[in-house]
Amino acid sequence: MSCRQSNQGGSNSSSKSRAFERCKPYIAMISLQFGYAGMNVITKVSLNHGMSHYVLVVYRHAFATLSIAPFALILERKVRPKITFTMFLQIFVLALLGPVIDQNFYYAGLKFTSPTFSCAMSNMLPAMTFVMAVIFRMEKVNLKKVIYQAKILGTLVTVAGAMLMTLYKGPLVELFWTKYMHAHQATAAPVTAAAAEIADSNWVKGSIFLIIATFAWASLFILQAATLKKYTAQLTLTTLICFVGTLQAIVVTLVMERSKPAVWSIGWDMNLLAAAYAGIVTSSIAYYVQGLVIEKKGPVFASAFSPLMMIIVAIMGSFVLAENIYLGGVLGGVLIVGGLYSVLWGKYRETKENKEKAAMILPLAIEGNGRIMESKLDFVEMEKAKANNNKKISAAASVESVVVGIAQLAPEACEMKAKEEDKD
């Protein structure tokens, strides 16, 4: 009886551990979205209190460099490739695209708009990356295939959503917990026509800044993918990008804020929290955790959680910042999220097709008569493969077992034939 209970207890604990293992990627990605949301809200508070976004970029990537560098030095000391002059130029451009252009334009856009609006715009990244990949011929487009139609449609819908959010503000959307806050704001500080015109102008300007930031980040992804093929030490590459980006950001700040030396001063306040949080949490911890999730579940899985950040920021921003949410932002955000999932679906189907092709094409090397003949199995038509995926996988496994058997028997057959010839 006790043995049976102990066996049941062991099976229950093992099933719980397996369930927890399955849940870990979901918990990690949801936690990351809360971390990203916190960064947007804290940064908005810091910018509202007068911190220069140029200085914020410098301090953020200084913290990021100090956070990632020890892990890169320890974990990749044996696999770190040498840096050639060409590789240094690529790192220089990556630092210019990421820490300097992307972050400065993103923070400027965040300053002129709102955290929710900025998060919605950032969901354009997969679509923009697809466009950049097509422009640089890193991805081929076949308009007859559904997966590419989904990507193109998703990109167009995403761009339409961004244009709607930029050009149409619309009426204020009242949430049940913000109704009284908005009424109090309207009574305490009525908005004049001139102030409303300036706010609308800043909104359009901020939208353009965010679109530029997204293009810069997409360009970074494209160049980084090409760089990682030659420089495989990812942590070291990230450390170098952050370090070189910090130096570049210092130069940019000295030029843009040359008449304001006081902007460099930072104390134990919200400005320090914004820089440290963004550098340590979103540039260091988030990079590592997201890398683990991508390694286990793939990039599409990781990207699918990004709209959750927009929802979290909308709720946090309405409480912490009394943020106003407008109809144009809601409609545009819905279009952007819809386009995002269309692009991600196309990418998922493309990855699945490539895996199926790789599984079905099995090179057969048959040794005999002093020659090596290589043949490949014909790939089953994709329509049949889609309709009968399970049978195809089992057939591939059967063929693979036959190939293994042939590979094992071929040397023995050749040896027996050689012995017979010797006897003759």
CSV table of C-alpha atoms in Angstrom, one decimal:
chain,number,residue,atom,x,y,z
A,1,MET,CA,0.0,0.0,0.0
A,2,SER,CA,2.8,2.4,1.0
A,3,CYS,CA,4.7,1.5,-2.2
A,4,ARG,CA,1.6,2.2,-4.3
A,5,GLN,CA,1.2,5.6,-2.6
A,6,SER,CA,4.9,6.4,-3.0
A,7,ASN,CA,4.6,5.5,-6.7
A,8,GLN,CA,1.6,7.7,-7.1
A,9,GLY,CA,3.3,10.6,-5.3
A,10,GLY,CA,6.3,10.2,-7.5
A,11,SER,CA,4.2,10.2,-10.7
A,12,ASN,CA,2.3,13.3,-9.5
A,13,SER,CA,5.5,15.2,-8.8
A,14,SER,CA,7.0,14.2,-12.1
A,15,SER,CA,3.8,15.3,-14.0
A,16,LYS,CA,3.9,18.6,-12.1
A,17,SER,CA,7.5,19.1,-13.0
A,18,ARG,CA,6.7,18.3,-16.7
A,19,ALA,CA,3.8,20.7,-16.6
A,20,PHE,CA,6.0,23.4,-15.1
A,21,GLU,CA,8.6,22.8,-17.8
A,22,ARG,CA,6.0,23.3,-20.5
A,23,CYS,CA,4.8,26.5,-18.8
A,24,LYS,CA,8.2,28.1,-18.3
A,25,PRO,CA,8.4,29.7,-21.8
A,26,TYR,CA,5.0,31.2,-21.4
A,27,ILE,CA,5.8,32.5,-17.9
A,28,ALA,CA,9.1,33.9,-19.2
A,29,MET,CA,7.6,35.8,-22.1
A,30,ILE,CA,4.7,37.2,-20.0
A,31,SER,CA,7.2,38.4,-17.4
A,32,LEU,CA,9.3,40.0,-20.2
A,33,GLN,CA,6.3,41.9,-21.4
A,34,PHE,CA,5.7,43.3,-17.9
A,35,GLY,CA,9.4,44.2,-17.8
A,36,TYR,CA,9.2,46.0,-21.2
A,37,ALA,CA,6.0,47.8,-20.1
A,38,GLY,CA,7.6,49.0,-16.9
A,39,MET,CA,10.5,50.4,-18.9
A,40,ASN,CA,8.1,52.4,-21.1
A,41,VAL,CA,6.2,53.9,-18.2
A,42,ILE,CA,9.3,54.7,-16.1
A,43,THR,CA,11.0,56.2,-19.1
A,44,LYS,CA,8.0,58.4,-19.9
A,45,VAL,CA,8.0,59.7,-16.3
A,46,SER,CA,11.7,60.5,-16.6
A,47,LEU,CA,11.3,62.3,-19.9
A,48,ASN,CA,8.3,64.3,-18.5
A,49,HIS,CA,10.6,65.4,-15.6
A,50,GLY,CA,13.0,66.9,-18.1
A,51,MET,CA,15.7,64.3,-18.7
A,52,SER,CA,17.4,64.5,-22.1
A,53,HIS,CA,16.7,61.4,-24.2
A,54,TYR,CA,20.3,61.7,-25.6
A,55,VAL,CA,21.7,61.4,-22.1
A,56,LEU,CA,19.3,58.6,-21.3
A,57,VAL,CA,20.6,56.6,-24.3
A,58,VAL,CA,24.2,57.1,-23.0
A,59,TYR,CA,23.5,55.9,-19.5
A,60,ARG,CA,21.3,53.1,-20.6
A,61,HIS,CA,23.9,51.5,-22.8
A,62,ALA,CA,26.6,52.1,-20.3
A,63,PHE,CA,24.6,50.1,-17.7
A,64,ALA,CA,23.9,47.5,-20.4
A,65,THR,CA,27.6,47.1,-21.3
A,66,LEU,CA,28.6,46.7,-17.6
A,67,SER,CA,25.8,44.1,-17.2
A,68,ILE,CA,26.5,41.9,-20.2
A,69,ALA,CA,30.3,42.2,-20.4
A,70,PRO,CA,31.1,39.8,-17.4
A,71,PHE,CA,29.0,37.0,-18.9
A,72,ALA,CA,30.5,37.5,-22.3
A,73,LEU,CA,34.1,37.4,-20.9
A,74,ILE,CA,33.4,34.2,-18.9
A,75,LEU,CA,31.0,32.2,-21.1
A,76,GLU,CA,32.5,33.0,-24.5
A,77,ARG,CA,36.2,33.2,-23.7
A,78,LYS,CA,37.0,30.0,-25.7
A,79,VAL,CA,34.7,30.6,-28.7
A,80,ARG,CA,35.3,34.3,-29.3
A,81,PRO,CA,36.4,35.0,-32.9
A,82,LYS,CA,39.0,37.6,-33.8
A,83,ILE,CA,37.7,41.0,-34.9
A,84,THR,CA,38.8,42.0,-38.3
A,85,PHE,CA,38.5,45.5,-39.7
A,86,THR,CA,35.4,44.5,-41.8
A,87,MET,CA,33.8,43.1,-38.6
A,88,PHE,CA,34.6,46.2,-36.7
A,89,LEU,CA,32.9,48.3,-39.4
A,90,GLN,CA,29.8,46.1,-39.1
A,91,ILE,CA,29.8,46.5,-35.3
A,92,PHE,CA,30.1,50.2,-35.8
A,93,VAL,CA,27.1,50.3,-38.1
A,94,LEU,CA,25.1,48.1,-35.8
A,95,ALA,CA,25.8,50.4,-32.9
A,96,LEU,CA,24.8,53.4,-35.0
A,97,LEU,CA,21.5,51.7,-36.0
A,98,GLY,CA,20.6,50.4,-32.5
A,99,PRO,CA,21.7,52.4,-29.6
A,100,VAL,CA,22.0,55.7,-31.4
A,101,ILE,CA,19.4,56.0,-34.2
A,102,ASP,CA,16.7,53.6,-32.9
A,103,GLN,CA,16.8,54.5,-29.2
A,104,ASN,CA,17.1,58.3,-29.7
A,105,PHE,CA,14.2,58.4,-32.2
A,106,TYR,CA,12.1,56.0,-30.0
A,107,TYR,CA,12.6,58.1,-26.9
A,108,ALA,CA,11.8,61.2,-28.8
A,109,GLY,CA,8.7,59.6,-30.2
A,110,LEU,CA,7.7,58.4,-26.7
A,111,LYS,CA,8.2,62.0,-25.4
A,112,PHE,CA,5.8,63.5,-27.9
A,113,THR,CA,3.2,60.7,-27.8
A,114,SER,CA,2.4,58.2,-25.1
A,115,PRO,CA,3.7,54.8,-23.9
A,116,THR,CA,0.7,52.9,-25.3
A,117,PHE,CA,1.1,54.6,-28.7
A,118,SER,CA,4.8,53.8,-28.8
A,119,CYS,CA,4.3,50.2,-27.9
A,120,ALA,CA,1.7,49.8,-30.7
A,121,MET,CA,4.1,51.3,-33.2
A,122,SER,CA,6.8,48.9,-32.1
A,123,ASN,CA,4.6,46.0,-33.2
A,124,MET,CA,5.4,47.0,-36.7
A,125,LEU,CA,8.9,45.5,-36.3
A,126,PRO,CA,8.2,42.0,-37.9
A,127,ALA,CA,6.5,43.6,-40.9
A,128,MET,CA,9.3,46.2,-41.4
A,129,THR,CA,11.9,43.4,-41.0
A,130,PHE,CA,10.2,41.4,-43.8
A,131,VAL,CA,10.2,44.5,-46.1
A,132,MET,CA,13.9,45.1,-45.4
A,133,ALA,CA,14.7,41.4,-46.0
A,134,VAL,CA,12.9,41.6,-49.4
A,135,ILE,CA,14.7,44.8,-50.3
A,136,PHE,CA,18.1,43.3,-49.6
A,137,ARG,CA,17.2,40.1,-51.3
A,138,MET,CA,17.6,38.0,-48.1
A,139,GLU,CA,14.1,36.7,-48.6
A,140,LYS,CA,12.4,35.6,-51.9
A,141,VAL,CA,8.7,36.3,-52.5
A,142,ASN,CA,6.4,33.9,-54.4
A,143,LEU,CA,3.0,35.6,-54.8
A,144,LYS,CA,1.4,32.3,-55.7
A,145,LYS,CA,2.0,30.8,-52.2
A,146,VAL,CA,-0.3,31.6,-49.3
A,147,ILE,CA,2.5,32.1,-46.8
A,148,TYR,CA,3.9,35.1,-48.8
A,149,GLN,CA,0.4,36.5,-49.5
A,150,ALA,CA,-0.1,36.4,-45.7
A,151,LYS,CA,3.2,38.3,-45.1
A,152,ILE,CA,2.4,40.9,-47.7
A,153,LEU,CA,-1.2,41.4,-46.5
A,154,GLY,CA,0.0,41.6,-42.9
A,155,THR,CA,2.6,44.2,-43.9
A,156,LEU,CA,0.1,46.4,-45.7
A,157,VAL,CA,-2.4,46.1,-42.8
A,158,THR,CA,0.4,47.1,-40.4
A,159,VAL,CA,1.3,50.1,-42.4
A,160,ALA,CA,-2.4,51.1,-42.7
A,161,GLY,CA,-2.7,50.9,-38.9
A,162,ALA,CA,0.4,53.1,-38.4
A,163,MET,CA,-0.9,55.7,-40.8
A,164,LEU,CA,-4.3,55.7,-39.1
A,165,MET,CA,-2.7,56.2,-35.7
A,166,THR,CA,-0.5,59.0,-37.0
A,167,LEU,CA,-3.1,60.9,-39.0
A,168,TYR,CA,-6.3,60.3,-37.0
A,169,LYS,CA,-6.5,60.9,-33.3
A,170,GLY,CA,-10.2,60.7,-32.8
A,171,PRO,CA,-12.3,61.2,-29.7
A,172,LEU,CA,-11.1,60.3,-26.2
A,173,VAL,CA,-11.9,56.7,-25.1
A,174,GLU,CA,-13.1,56.6,-21.6
A,175,LEU,CA,-12.2,53.6,-19.4
A,176,PHE,CA,-14.3,53.0,-16.3
A,177,TRP,CA,-11.4,53.8,-14.0
A,178,THR,CA,-10.2,56.9,-15.9
A,179,LYS,CA,-13.6,58.6,-16.3
A,180,TYR,CA,-13.3,60.7,-13.1
A,181,MET,CA,-9.6,61.5,-13.7
A,182,HIS,CA,-10.3,62.9,-17.1
A,183,ALA,CA,-13.2,65.0,-15.8
A,184,HIS,CA,-11.0,66.4,-13.1
A,185,GLN,CA,-8.3,67.2,-15.6
A,186,ALA,CA,-10.7,69.0,-17.9
A,187,THR,CA,-12.0,71.1,-14.9
A,188,ALA,CA,-8.6,71.9,-13.4
A,189,ALA,CA,-6.8,72.8,-16.7
A,190,PRO,CA,-9.1,73.4,-19.7
A,191,VAL,CA,-7.3,72.9,-23.0
A,192,THR,CA,-7.1,75.9,-25.3
A,193,ALA,CA,-7.2,75.7,-29.1
A,194,ALA,CA,-3.5,76.7,-29.4
A,195,ALA,CA,-2.5,74.1,-26.9
A,196,ALA,CA,-4.5,71.4,-28.7
A,197,GLU,CA,-2.9,72.4,-32.0
A,198,ILE,CA,0.6,72.1,-30.6
A,199,ALA,CA,-0.3,68.7,-29.0
A,200,ASP,CA,-1.6,67.4,-32.4
A,201,SER,CA,1.6,68.7,-34.1
A,202,ASN,CA,3.7,66.9,-31.6
A,203,TRP,CA,1.7,63.7,-32.0
A,204,VAL,CA,2.4,63.6,-35.7
A,205,LYS,CA,6.1,64.4,-35.1
A,206,GLY,CA,6.3,61.7,-32.5
A,207,SER,CA,4.7,59.2,-34.8
A,208,ILE,CA,7.2,59.9,-37.5
A,209,PHE,CA,10.0,59.5,-35.0
A,210,LEU,CA,8.7,56.1,-34.0
A,211,ILE,CA,8.4,54.9,-37.6
A,212,ILE,CA,12.0,55.9,-38.2
A,213,ALA,CA,13.0,54.1,-35.0
A,214,THR,CA,11.2,50.9,-36.2
A,215,PHE,CA,13.0,51.1,-39.6
A,216,ALA,CA,16.4,51.5,-37.9
A,217,TRP,CA,15.6,48.5,-35.6
A,218,ALA,CA,14.5,46.3,-38.6
A,219,SER,CA,17.8,47.3,-40.4
A,220,LEU,CA,19.7,46.3,-37.3
A,221,PHE,CA,18.0,42.8,-37.3
A,222,ILE,CA,19.0,42.3,-41.0
A,223,LEU,CA,22.6,43.3,-40.5
A,224,GLN,CA,22.9,41.5,-37.2
A,225,ALA,CA,21.7,38.2,-38.8
A,226,ALA,CA,24.4,38.5,-41.5
A,227,THR,CA,27.0,39.4,-38.9
A,228,LEU,CA,26.2,36.5,-36.6
A,229,LYS,CA,27.0,34.1,-39.4
A,230,LYS,CA,30.7,35.2,-39.2
A,231,TYR,CA,30.9,36.3,-35.6
A,232,THR,CA,29.1,33.6,-33.6
A,233,ALA,CA,29.7,34.9,-30.1
A,234,GLN,CA,26.3,36.5,-29.5
A,235,LEU,CA,27.0,37.9,-26.0
A,236,THR,CA,30.3,39.4,-27.0
A,237,LEU,CA,28.7,40.9,-30.1
A,238,THR,CA,25.9,42.4,-28.0
A,239,THR,CA,28.5,43.8,-25.5
A,240,LEU,CA,30.5,45.4,-28.3
A,241,ILE,CA,27.4,46.9,-29.9
A,242,CYS,CA,26.4,48.4,-26.5
A,243,PHE,CA,30.0,49.7,-25.8
A,244,VAL,CA,30.5,51.2,-29.2
A,245,GLY,CA,27.0,52.6,-29.1
A,246,THR,CA,27.7,54.2,-25.8
A,247,LEU,CA,30.7,56.0,-27.3
A,248,GLN,CA,28.7,57.1,-30.3
A,249,ALA,CA,25.9,58.3,-28.1
A,250,ILE,CA,28.3,60.4,-26.1
A,251,VAL,CA,29.5,62.2,-29.2
A,252,VAL,CA,25.9,62.8,-30.4
A,253,THR,CA,24.9,64.1,-26.9
A,254,LEU,CA,27.9,66.5,-26.8
A,255,VAL,CA,26.8,67.9,-30.2
A,256,MET,CA,23.1,68.1,-29.5
A,257,GLU,CA,23.3,69.2,-25.9
A,258,ARG,CA,26.5,71.3,-26.2
A,259,SER,CA,25.0,74.4,-24.5
A,260,LYS,CA,23.4,72.4,-21.6
A,261,PRO,CA,26.2,70.8,-19.5
A,262,ALA,CA,23.7,70.3,-16.7
A,263,VAL,CA,21.8,67.6,-18.6
A,264,TRP,CA,24.6,65.1,-17.7
A,265,SER,CA,24.0,65.4,-13.9
A,266,ILE,CA,22.0,62.5,-12.5
A,267,GLY,CA,21.1,61.7,-8.9
A,268,TRP,CA,19.3,59.1,-6.9
A,269,ASP,CA,16.0,59.9,-8.7
A,270,MET,CA,13.7,58.7,-11.5
A,271,ASN,CA,16.3,59.5,-14.1
A,272,LEU,CA,18.8,57.0,-12.6
A,273,LEU,CA,16.1,54.4,-12.2
A,274,ALA,CA,15.1,54.8,-15.9
A,275,ALA,CA,18.6,54.4,-17.2
A,276,ALA,CA,19.5,51.5,-14.9
A,277,TYR,CA,16.2,49.7,-15.4
A,278,ALA,CA,16.4,50.1,-19.2
A,279,GLY,CA,20.0,49.0,-19.3
A,280,ILE,CA,20.0,46.1,-16.8
A,281,VAL,CA,16.4,44.7,-17.3
A,282,THR,CA,15.5,45.3,-20.9
A,283,SER,CA,18.9,45.3,-22.5
A,284,SER,CA,20.6,42.5,-20.4
A,285,ILE,CA,18.2,40.2,-18.6
A,286,ALA,CA,15.6,40.4,-21.3
A,287,TYR,CA,18.1,39.6,-24.0
A,288,TYR,CA,19.3,36.5,-22.1
A,289,VAL,CA,15.8,35.2,-21.3
A,290,GLN,CA,14.4,35.9,-24.7
A,291,GLY,CA,17.4,34.1,-26.2
A,292,LEU,CA,16.6,31.0,-24.2
A,293,VAL,CA,12.9,31.1,-25.2
A,294,ILE,CA,13.8,31.5,-28.9
A,295,GLU,CA,16.2,28.6,-28.7
A,296,LYS,CA,13.5,26.4,-27.2
A,297,LYS,CA,10.3,27.6,-28.9
A,298,GLY,CA,11.5,29.7,-31.9
A,299,PRO,CA,11.3,33.4,-32.8
A,300,VAL,CA,7.7,33.3,-33.9
A,301,PHE,CA,6.6,32.1,-30.4
A,302,ALA,CA,8.6,35.0,-28.8
A,303,SER,CA,7.2,37.6,-31.1
A,304,ALA,CA,3.6,36.5,-30.6
A,305,PHE,CA,3.6,38.0,-27.1
A,306,SER,CA,4.6,41.5,-28.0
A,307,PRO,CA,0.9,42.8,-28.3
A,308,LEU,CA,0.5,41.9,-24.6
A,309,MET,CA,3.0,44.7,-23.7
A,310,MET,CA,0.7,47.2,-25.4
A,311,ILE,CA,-2.3,46.1,-23.2
A,312,ILE,CA,-0.2,46.2,-20.0
A,313,VAL,CA,1.2,49.6,-20.8
A,314,ALA,CA,-2.3,50.9,-21.6
A,315,ILE,CA,-3.5,49.8,-18.1
A,316,MET,CA,-0.3,51.0,-16.3
A,317,GLY,CA,-0.2,54.3,-18.2
A,318,SER,CA,-3.8,55.1,-17.4
A,319,PHE,CA,-3.1,54.6,-13.6
A,320,VAL,CA,0.4,56.0,-13.3
A,321,LEU,CA,0.4,58.8,-15.9
A,322,ALA,CA,-3.4,59.4,-16.3
A,323,GLU,CA,-2.7,58.7,-20.0
A,324,ASN,CA,-5.4,59.5,-22.6
A,325,ILE,CA,-6.3,56.8,-25.0
A,326,TYR,CA,-7.9,57.9,-28.3
A,327,LEU,CA,-10.1,56.1,-30.8
A,328,GLY,CA,-7.5,56.4,-33.6
A,329,GLY,CA,-4.9,54.8,-31.4
A,330,VAL,CA,-7.2,51.9,-30.6
A,331,LEU,CA,-8.3,51.2,-34.2
A,332,GLY,CA,-4.7,51.6,-35.5
A,333,GLY,CA,-3.4,49.3,-32.7
A,334,VAL,CA,-5.9,46.6,-33.7
A,335,LEU,CA,-4.9,46.8,-37.3
A,336,ILE,CA,-1.2,46.6,-36.4
A,337,VAL,CA,-1.7,43.6,-34.2
A,338,GLY,CA,-3.8,41.9,-36.9
A,339,GLY,CA,-1.1,42.6,-39.4
A,340,LEU,CA,1.6,41.4,-37.0
A,341,TYR,CA,-0.1,38.0,-36.5
A,342,SER,CA,-0.6,37.6,-40.3
A,343,VAL,CA,3.1,38.1,-40.8
A,344,LEU,CA,4.0,35.7,-38.0
A,345,TRP,CA,1.6,33.1,-39.3
A,346,GLY,CA,3.3,33.3,-42.7
A,347,LYS,CA,6.7,33.0,-41.1
A,348,TYR,CA,5.5,30.0,-39.0
A,349,ARG,CA,4.2,28.2,-42.1
A,350,GLU,CA,7.4,28.9,-44.0
A,351,THR,CA,9.5,27.5,-41.2
A,352,LYS,CA,7.3,24.4,-41.0
A,353,GLU,CA,7.5,23.8,-44.8
A,354,ASN,CA,11.3,24.2,-44.7
A,355,LYS,CA,11.6,21.6,-41.9
A,356,GLU,CA,9.3,19.2,-43.8
A,357,LYS,CA,11.5,19.5,-46.9
A,358,ALA,CA,14.7,19.0,-44.9
A,359,ALA,CA,13.1,15.9,-43.3
A,360,MET,CA,12.0,14.4,-46.7
A,361,ILE,CA,15.2,14.9,-48.7
A,362,LEU,CA,17.6,12.2,-47.5
A,363,PRO,CA,21.0,11.8,-49.3
A,364,LEU,CA,21.8,8.2,-50.0
A,365,ALA,CA,25.5,7.3,-50.3
A,366,ILE,CA,26.0,3.8,-51.7
A,367,GLU,CA,29.5,2.5,-52.1
A,368,GLY,CA,30.3,0.0,-54.8
A,369,ASN,CA,32.7,-0.8,-57.7
A,370,GLY,CA,35.1,2.0,-56.5
A,371,ARG,CA,32.4,4.7,-57.0
A,372,ILE,CA,30.2,6.7,-54.7
A,373,MET,CA,26.7,7.2,-56.2
A,374,GLU,CA,24.6,9.9,-54.5
A,375,SER,CA,20.9,10.0,-55.0
A,376,LYS,CA,18.1,11.9,-53.4
A,377,LEU,CA,14.5,10.9,-52.7
A,378,ASP,CA,12.0,12.8,-54.7
A,379,PHE,CA,10.1,15.2,-52.4
A,380,VAL,CA,6.4,14.4,-52.1
A,381,GLU,CA,4.2,17.1,-53.5
A,382,MET,CA,3.5,19.8,-50.9
A,383,GLU,CA,-0.3,19.5,-51.3
A,384,LYS,CA,-0.2,15.8,-50.4
A,385,ALA,CA,2.3,16.5,-47.6
A,386,LYS,CA,-0.1,19.1,-46.1
A,387,ALA,CA,-3.1,16.7,-46.4
A,388,ASN,CA,-1.3,13.7,-45.0
A,389,ASN,CA,1.4,15.1,-42.8
A,390,ASN,CA,1.5,12.3,-40.2
A,391,LYS,CA,1.8,9.6,-42.9
A,392,LYS,CA,4.6,11.5,-44.5
A,393,ILE,CA,6.6,11.8,-41.3
A,394,SER,CA,6.2,8.0,-40.6
A,395,ALA,CA,7.2,7.3,-44.2
A,396,ALA,CA,10.3,9.5,-43.8
A,397,ALA,CA,11.2,7.6,-40.6
A,398,SER,CA,10.8,4.3,-42.5
A,399,VAL,CA,13.0,5.4,-45.3
A,400,GLU,CA,15.5,6.7,-42.9
A,401,SER,CA,15.6,3.3,-41.2
A,402,VAL,CA,16.1,1.6,-44.6
A,403,VAL,CA,18.9,4.0,-45.3
A,404,VAL,CA,20.6,3.2,-42.0
A,405,GLY,CA,20.2,-0.6,-42.8
A,406,ILE,CA,21.8,-0.1,-46.2
A,407,ALA,CA,24.6,1.9,-44.7
A,408,GLN,CA,25.2,-0.9,-42.2
A,409,LEU,CA,25.0,-3.8,-44.6
A,410,ALA,CA,27.0,-2.2,-47.5
A,411,PRO,CA,30.4,-2.7,-45.9
A,412,GLU,CA,29.6,-6.3,-44.9
A,413,ALA,CA,28.5,-7.1,-48.5
A,414,CYS,CA,31.6,-5.5,-49.9
A,415,GLU,CA,33.8,-7.5,-47.5
A,416,MET,CA,32.0,-10.8,-48.4
A,417,LYS,CA,32.4,-10.0,-52.1
A,418,ALA,CA,36.2,-9.4,-51.6
A,419,LYS,CA,36.6,-12.7,-49.8
A,420,GLU,CA,34.9,-14.6,-52.7
A,421,GLU,CA,37.2,-12.9,-55.2
A,422,ASP,CA,40.2,-13.9,-53.1
A,423,LYS,CA,39.1,-17.5,-53.1
A,424,ASP,CA,38.6,-17.5,-56.8
